[in-house]
Short mmCIF file of C-alpha atoms in Angstrom, two decimals:
data_model
loop_
_atom_site.label_atom_id
_atom_site.label_comp_id
_atom_site.label_asym_id
_atom_site.label_seq_id
_atom_site.Cartn_x
_atom_site.Cartn_y
_atom_site.Cartn_z
CA UNK A 1 33.49 0.69 -35.71
CA UNK A 2 29.77 -0.16 -35.72
CA UNK A 3 27.77 -0.94 -38.84
CA UNK A 4 26.18 2.53 -39.01
CA UNK A 5 29.56 4.26 -39.14
CA UNK A 6 30.82 1.79 -41.75
CA UNK A 7 27.84 2.62 -43.96
CA UNK A 8 28.25 6.39 -43.62
CA UNK A 9 32.02 6.26 -44.16
CA UNK A 10 31.50 4.37 -47.42
CA UNK A 11 29.03 6.91 -48.72
CA UNK A 12 30.37 10.22 -47.38
CA UNK A 13 33.77 10.41 -49.08
CA UNK A 14 35.17 13.96 -48.60
CA UNK A 15 31.78 15.48 -47.80
CA UNK A 16 31.00 17.08 -44.47
CA UNK A 17 29.07 14.66 -42.24
CA UNK A 18 27.19 17.60 -40.73
CA UNK A 19 25.47 18.17 -44.09
CA UNK A 20 24.05 14.68 -44.22
CA UNK A 21 20.61 14.75 -42.65
CA UNK A 22 19.64 11.09 -42.80
CA UNK A 23 16.34 9.78 -41.46
CA UNK A 24 15.90 6.10 -40.67
CA UNK A 25 12.94 3.93 -39.79
CA UNK A 26 12.19 3.00 -36.20
CA UNK A 27 12.67 -0.56 -35.00
CA UNK A 28 8.90 -1.17 -35.10
CA UNK A 29 8.70 0.26 -38.63
CA UNK A 30 11.54 -2.01 -39.80
CA UNK A 31 9.75 -5.01 -38.33
CA UNK A 32 6.75 -4.13 -40.51
CA UNK A 33 8.90 -3.47 -43.57
CA UNK A 34 10.59 -6.84 -43.37
CA UNK A 35 7.21 -8.52 -43.73
CA UNK A 36 7.27 -7.27 -47.34
CA UNK A 37 10.11 -9.67 -48.20
CA UNK A 38 11.26 -13.24 -47.67
CA UNK A 39 11.65 -14.46 -44.08
CA UNK A 40 15.42 -14.85 -44.51
CA UNK A 41 15.70 -11.11 -45.20
CA UNK A 42 15.88 -10.68 -41.42
CA UNK A 43 19.49 -11.89 -41.44
CA UNK A 44 20.61 -9.23 -43.94
CA UNK A 45 22.12 -7.05 -41.23
CA UNK A 46 23.62 -4.44 -43.57
CA UNK A 47 20.27 -3.90 -45.24
CA UNK A 48 18.58 -3.52 -41.85
CA UNK A 49 21.28 -1.05 -40.81
CA UNK A 50 20.63 0.92 -43.99
CA UNK A 51 16.89 1.06 -43.17
CA UNK A 52 17.60 2.24 -39.63
CA UNK A 53 20.12 4.91 -40.70
CA UNK A 54 18.64 6.31 -43.93
CA UNK A 55 15.69 4.11 -44.87
CA UNK A 56 13.30 7.07 -45.06
CA UNK A 57 15.60 9.82 -46.28
CA UNK A 58 19.22 9.63 -47.43
CA UNK A 59 20.22 13.23 -46.72
CA UNK A 60 21.58 13.59 -50.27
CA UNK A 61 24.13 10.77 -50.02
CA UNK A 62 22.77 8.55 -52.79
CA UNK A 63 22.90 9.38 -56.48
CA UNK A 64 20.84 6.61 -57.98
CA UNK A 65 17.46 7.43 -59.49
CA UNK A 66 16.78 3.73 -60.02
CA UNK A 67 17.18 2.44 -56.47
CA UNK A 68 13.58 1.50 -55.80
CA UNK A 69 13.53 2.68 -52.20
CA UNK A 70 14.38 6.26 -53.16
CA UNK A 71 12.96 6.90 -56.61
CA UNK A 72 10.57 9.85 -56.12
CA UNK A 73 8.57 8.91 -59.21
CA UNK A 74 8.34 5.19 -58.45
CA UNK A 75 4.84 4.08 -57.50
CA UNK A 76 4.02 1.01 -55.43
CA UNK A 77 2.22 -0.47 -58.43
CA UNK A 78 5.31 -0.13 -60.63
CA UNK A 79 7.53 -1.68 -57.96
CA UNK A 80 5.08 -4.54 -57.58
CA UNK A 81 4.98 -5.11 -61.36
CA UNK A 82 8.78 -5.03 -61.62
CA UNK A 83 9.05 -7.57 -58.81
CA UNK A 84 6.50 -9.82 -60.50
CA UNK A 85 8.37 -9.56 -63.80
CA UNK A 86 11.69 -10.57 -62.20
CA UNK A 87 10.03 -13.45 -60.38
CA UNK A 88 8.47 -14.73 -63.63
CA UNK A 89 11.74 -14.35 -65.55
CA UNK A 90 13.68 -16.30 -62.94
CA UNK A 91 10.95 -18.93 -62.79
CA UNK A 92 11.06 -19.40 -66.57
CA UNK A 93 14.83 -19.89 -66.34
CA UNK A 94 14.46 -22.30 -63.40
CA UNK A 95 16.69 -20.04 -61.30
CA UNK A 96 14.17 -18.77 -58.78
CA UNK A 97 15.55 -19.37 -55.26
CA UNK A 98 13.21 -21.31 -53.03
CA UNK A 99 13.89 -18.95 -50.14
CA UNK A 100 12.73 -15.96 -52.22
CA UNK A 101 14.10 -12.81 -53.82
CA UNK A 102 14.01 -9.13 -52.88
CA UNK A 103 14.30 -6.57 -55.68
CA UNK A 104 16.49 -3.54 -54.98
CA UNK A 105 17.05 -1.73 -58.26
CA UNK A 106 16.39 -1.79 -61.99
CA UNK A 107 19.01 -0.19 -64.21
CA UNK A 108 18.39 -0.57 -67.95
CA UNK A 109 18.43 -4.33 -68.61
CA UNK A 110 19.84 -5.29 -65.20
CA UNK A 111 17.88 -6.18 -62.08
CA UNK A 112 19.74 -6.00 -58.75
CA UNK A 113 18.28 -8.15 -55.99
CA UNK A 114 18.91 -10.26 -52.91
CA UNK A 115 18.96 -14.02 -53.53
CA UNK A 116 17.80 -15.20 -50.13
CA UNK A 117 18.80 -18.79 -50.87
CA UNK A 118 22.45 -17.99 -50.21
CA UNK A 119 24.06 -17.13 -46.90
CA UNK A 120 26.64 -14.79 -48.47
CA UNK A 121 24.11 -11.89 -48.43
CA UNK A 122 25.47 -10.67 -51.76
CA UNK A 123 23.61 -8.61 -54.32
CA UNK A 124 22.77 -10.66 -57.44
CA UNK A 125 22.22 -9.31 -60.95
CA UNK A 126 19.77 -10.61 -63.53
CA UNK A 127 20.40 -9.45 -67.11
CA UNK A 128 17.15 -9.29 -69.07
CA UNK A 129 18.89 -9.27 -72.46
CA UNK A 130 21.08 -12.33 -71.90
CA UNK A 131 18.66 -13.93 -69.37
CA UNK A 132 21.62 -14.67 -67.13
CA UNK A 133 22.20 -14.39 -63.38
CA UNK A 134 25.50 -13.52 -61.74
CA UNK A 135 26.72 -12.90 -58.23
CA UNK A 136 28.10 -9.34 -58.08
CA UNK A 137 30.35 -10.33 -55.20
CA UNK A 138 29.20 -7.18 -53.38
CA UNK A 139 27.72 -7.12 -49.92
CA UNK A 140 25.00 -4.48 -49.51
CA UNK A 141 27.31 -1.68 -48.32
CA UNK A 142 29.67 -2.26 -51.26
CA UNK A 143 26.69 -2.26 -53.62
CA UNK A 144 25.59 1.14 -52.31
CA UNK A 145 29.16 2.43 -52.54
CA UNK A 146 29.61 1.33 -56.15
CA UNK A 147 26.13 1.82 -57.54
CA UNK A 148 24.65 4.76 -55.65
CA UNK A 149 27.35 7.17 -54.56
CA UNK A 150 29.47 7.71 -57.65
CA UNK A 151 29.97 11.44 -57.08
CA UNK A 152 31.18 11.95 -53.53
CA UNK A 153 32.23 15.56 -54.05
CA UNK A 154 28.76 17.00 -53.43
CA UNK A 155 25.42 16.27 -51.85
CA UNK A 156 22.53 15.48 -54.13
CA UNK A 157 18.86 16.48 -53.88
CA UNK A 158 17.14 14.55 -51.13
CA UNK A 159 14.85 11.79 -52.31
CA UNK A 160 12.03 10.43 -50.17
CA UNK A 161 11.00 6.81 -49.88
CA UNK A 162 7.88 5.84 -51.84
CA UNK A 163 8.04 2.07 -51.55
CA UNK A 164 6.94 2.00 -47.91
CA UNK A 165 4.50 4.87 -47.76
CA UNK A 166 1.63 2.48 -47.15
CA UNK A 167 3.40 1.19 -44.04
CA UNK A 168 4.35 4.45 -42.32
CA UNK A 169 1.59 6.98 -43.14
CA UNK A 170 2.55 9.45 -40.43
CA UNK A 171 5.89 10.04 -42.17
CA UNK A 172 4.34 11.13 -45.48
CA UNK A 173 3.35 14.79 -45.50
CA UNK A 174 0.55 16.23 -47.60
CA UNK A 175 2.04 17.50 -50.85
CA UNK A 176 -0.52 20.13 -51.81
CA UNK A 177 -2.95 22.53 -50.21
CA UNK A 178 -6.50 21.45 -49.45
CA UNK A 179 -9.33 22.83 -51.62
CA UNK A 180 -10.86 26.07 -50.41
CA UNK A 181 -14.20 26.21 -48.62
CA UNK A 182 -15.81 27.74 -51.72
CA UNK A 183 -14.42 25.01 -53.98
CA UNK A 184 -15.78 22.38 -51.59
CA UNK A 185 -19.17 24.10 -51.31
CA UNK A 186 -19.51 24.46 -55.08
CA UNK A 187 -18.57 20.82 -55.61
CA UNK A 188 -20.98 19.52 -52.96
CA UNK A 189 -23.78 21.48 -54.60
CA UNK A 190 -23.46 19.06 -57.52
CA UNK A 191 -24.75 16.35 -55.19
CA UNK A 192 -27.33 18.51 -53.40
CA UNK A 193 -28.40 20.96 -56.07
CA UNK A 194 -32.06 20.77 -55.01
CA UNK A 195 -31.22 20.45 -51.29
CA UNK A 196 -32.98 17.05 -51.09
CA UNK A 197 -30.17 14.60 -51.83
CA UNK A 198 -30.70 11.89 -49.15
CA UNK A 199 -27.04 10.97 -48.71
CA UNK A 200 -25.52 14.42 -48.21
CA UNK A 201 -24.94 13.88 -44.47
CA UNK A 202 -23.03 10.64 -45.08
CA UNK A 203 -20.41 12.09 -47.44
CA UNK A 204 -16.93 11.40 -46.11
CA UNK A 205 -13.62 12.29 -47.74
CA UNK A 206 -9.91 11.65 -47.35
CA UNK A 207 -7.50 14.01 -45.62
CA UNK A 208 -4.79 15.66 -47.73
CA UNK A 209 -2.20 13.35 -46.14
CA UNK A 210 -4.30 10.34 -47.13
CA UNK A 211 -4.66 11.71 -50.66
CA UNK A 212 -0.87 11.99 -50.87
CA UNK A 213 -0.66 8.29 -50.07
CA UNK A 214 -3.22 7.42 -52.74
CA UNK A 215 -1.16 9.38 -55.27
CA UNK A 216 1.97 7.47 -54.27
CA UNK A 217 0.34 4.05 -54.35
CA UNK A 218 -1.69 4.39 -57.53
CA UNK A 219 0.66 6.64 -59.50
CA UNK A 220 -1.94 9.29 -60.25
CA UNK A 221 -1.96 13.01 -59.50
CA UNK A 222 -5.05 14.12 -57.62
CA UNK A 223 -6.01 17.48 -59.10
CA UNK A 224 -9.09 19.31 -60.29
CA UNK A 225 -12.32 17.37 -59.82
CA UNK A 226 -10.55 14.16 -58.79
CA UNK A 227 -8.95 16.01 -55.87
CA UNK A 228 -12.32 17.50 -54.88
CA UNK A 229 -14.00 14.09 -55.15
CA UNK A 230 -11.42 12.38 -52.93
CA UNK A 231 -11.39 15.26 -50.42
CA UNK A 232 -15.16 15.60 -50.08
CA UNK A 233 -16.56 12.09 -50.66
CA UNK A 234 -13.77 9.64 -51.49
CA UNK A 235 -14.72 7.29 -48.63
CA UNK A 236 -18.52 7.55 -48.75
CA UNK A 237 -20.43 9.02 -51.69
CA UNK A 238 -23.84 8.81 -50.02
CA UNK A 239 -25.07 6.10 -52.38
CA UNK A 240 -24.01 7.76 -55.65
CA UNK A 241 -21.41 5.01 -56.12
CA UNK A 242 -21.18 1.52 -54.62
CA UNK A 243 -18.32 0.66 -52.25
CA UNK A 244 -15.34 -1.32 -53.53
CA UNK A 245 -16.36 -5.01 -53.81
CA UNK A 246 -15.53 -7.09 -50.75
CA UNK A 247 -13.40 -9.55 -52.72
CA UNK A 248 -10.90 -6.76 -53.32
CA UNK A 249 -10.09 -6.24 -49.65
CA UNK A 250 -6.40 -6.75 -50.37
CA UNK A 251 -3.76 -4.54 -51.93
CA UNK A 252 -2.66 -7.22 -54.38
CA UNK A 253 -6.23 -7.88 -55.56
CA UNK A 254 -6.97 -4.21 -56.11
CA UNK A 255 -3.68 -3.57 -57.91
CA UNK A 256 -4.29 -6.64 -60.06
CA UNK A 257 -7.69 -5.25 -61.02
CA UNK A 258 -6.14 -1.91 -62.03
CA UNK A 259 -3.45 -3.72 -63.99
CA UNK A 260 -6.13 -5.70 -65.82
CA UNK A 261 -7.98 -2.48 -66.65
CA UNK A 262 -4.82 -1.03 -68.20
CA UNK A 263 -4.24 -4.21 -70.20
CA UNK A 264 -7.79 -4.07 -71.55
CA UNK A 265 -7.34 -0.47 -72.62
CA UNK A 266 -4.16 -1.47 -74.44
CA UNK A 267 -6.10 -4.23 -76.23
CA UNK A 268 -8.77 -1.69 -77.20
CA UNK A 269 -5.96 0.43 -78.69
CA UNK A 270 -6.55 3.19 -76.13
CA UNK A 271 -3.24 3.38 -74.24
CA UNK A 272 -3.85 7.13 -73.93
CA UNK A 273 -6.66 6.39 -71.46
CA UNK A 274 -4.52 3.99 -69.44
CA UNK A 275 -1.69 6.31 -68.36
CA UNK A 276 -3.46 7.63 -65.25
CA UNK A 277 -6.75 6.04 -64.20
CA UNK A 278 -8.89 5.88 -61.08
CA UNK A 279 -11.61 3.21 -60.76
CA UNK A 280 -14.91 4.26 -59.20
CA UNK A 281 -16.65 0.92 -59.58
CA UNK A 282 -15.88 -2.58 -60.86
CA UNK A 283 -17.83 -5.78 -60.57
CA UNK A 284 -16.75 -8.84 -58.61
CA UNK A 285 -15.72 -10.79 -61.69
CA UNK A 286 -13.63 -7.91 -63.09
CA UNK A 287 -15.76 -7.93 -66.22
CA UNK A 288 -16.35 -4.19 -66.27
CA UNK A 289 -15.06 -0.91 -64.84
CA UNK A 290 -16.34 2.61 -64.38
CA UNK A 291 -13.20 4.72 -64.29
CA UNK A 292 -11.84 8.26 -64.50
CA UNK A 293 -8.92 9.01 -66.80
CA UNK A 294 -6.70 12.07 -66.65
CA UNK A 295 -6.34 11.89 -70.44
CA UNK A 296 -9.48 13.99 -70.95
CA UNK A 297 -10.88 14.01 -67.36
CA UNK A 298 -13.85 11.94 -68.52
CA UNK A 299 -15.48 8.93 -66.85
CA UNK A 300 -15.52 5.80 -69.03
CA UNK A 301 -17.23 2.43 -68.93
CA UNK A 302 -15.56 -0.74 -70.17
CA UNK A 303 -17.02 -4.24 -70.32
CA UNK A 304 -14.68 -6.89 -71.68
CA UNK A 305 -17.40 -9.54 -71.98
CA UNK A 306 -19.65 -7.33 -74.10
CA UNK A 307 -16.69 -5.78 -75.94
CA UNK A 308 -17.76 -2.27 -74.91
CA UNK A 309 -15.74 0.86 -74.22
CA UNK A 310 -17.33 4.31 -74.21
CA UNK A 311 -17.33 7.60 -72.34
CA UNK A 312 -20.33 7.49 -70.02
CA UNK A 313 -19.85 10.91 -68.41
CA UNK A 314 -18.00 14.01 -69.60
CA UNK A 315 -16.50 14.60 -66.16
CA UNK A 316 -16.70 13.58 -62.50
CA UNK A 317 -19.11 16.47 -61.87
CA UNK A 318 -21.29 15.24 -64.75
CA UNK A 319 -21.35 11.76 -63.22
CA UNK A 320 -22.17 12.97 -59.71
CA UNK A 321 -24.87 15.38 -60.88
CA UNK A 322 -26.68 12.72 -62.92
CA UNK A 323 -26.33 10.07 -60.22
CA UNK A 324 -27.65 12.48 -57.57
CA UNK A 325 -30.70 13.39 -59.69
CA UNK A 326 -31.49 9.71 -60.18
CA UNK A 327 -31.24 9.02 -56.43
CA UNK A 328 -33.41 12.02 -55.57
CA UNK A 329 -36.06 10.70 -57.97
CA UNK A 330 -35.86 6.95 -57.45
CA UNK A 331 -33.96 6.47 -54.18
CA UNK A 332 -30.78 4.49 -53.54
CA UNK A 333 -30.88 1.23 -55.47
CA UNK A 334 -28.76 -0.88 -53.13
CA UNK A 335 -28.77 -0.33 -49.33
CA UNK A 336 -25.15 -1.53 -49.18
CA UNK A 337 -24.15 1.59 -51.11
CA UNK A 338 -24.66 3.58 -47.91
CA UNK A 339 -21.56 1.99 -46.36
CA UNK A 340 -18.05 3.39 -46.51
CA UNK A 341 -15.66 2.41 -49.27
CA UNK A 342 -12.57 0.52 -48.18
CA UNK A 343 -9.77 2.99 -47.63
CA UNK A 344 -7.55 2.41 -50.61
CA UNK A 345 -4.28 2.42 -48.68
CA UNK A 346 -5.34 0.23 -45.75
CA UNK A 347 -4.64 -2.97 -47.66
CA UNK A 348 -1.85 -5.32 -46.63
CA UNK A 349 1.10 -4.93 -48.98
CA UNK A 350 2.06 -8.61 -49.08
CA UNK A 351 5.36 -10.02 -50.31
CA UNK A 352 7.09 -7.94 -52.98
CA UNK A 353 9.45 -10.55 -54.32
#
């Protein structure tokens, strides 16, 4: 019996195999995915089999809402932060394996992960409360059998992978309808209300599929004016906003900047603003941000050096209208602002553990 059949037999139980509609990653996709973990992850054959059989969609076989590969509400940023936390915890306890770790699941106080230092390919468990590490004694298939398929009498709602959306964009479908032509026209009139805005021809937006990826990566729902902004001018705003600074041409750098913004808002006792944010502009030293928050749909400015936090614009439309009027009157301040913003999901993911 080959590895694929062993995996399915462990998870199916009495259920009808014909009902399991599993979707796996291609060989080329898996090669890309493995770059997100330690080099020794390549020898974890059961894990690779899992990716090839049901890495994208499990067909309802798995129960777990905490398995990071299949949690529909798990954003890339959250996964990255959880991986960083586990790495720091193990480092503090001097139990970080030199070959690296690969986080699989977080369940209450327990973190399930691969310890790539060992050749046994077992799943290890770190307990946050007791700060202890133990070998579960499970290989990966046994781990899935015991942790993720407790009820084998029925199929469960299909969950779709979020962890790897940035790697396989063509497999992530748009999750909402595009704005109507009238909505787009009305929104663009904010930038060209007098029909003389110099950058109107350069406006460039994201597709709905690309917007779905941004939502997955940055854990924010694109709706209302944020959706219209991304769809009509998310890539190039015609000089109304500067492009993302060049030093943030990496996923990890950009996510770190967003994490720092959230931490500042916590320090300013405004956690309500931090729940869902989208940064329009931030300087190269990360001293200040201009950002949208879904809390009240306003656009805020924060400068940690000057100890400032205030609402600069009542809405995205307020921001764009005022910026457009200034450009029409005084011209574009910086020529570089004519260039496209970096596509937010084109960054390299880097190692996750």
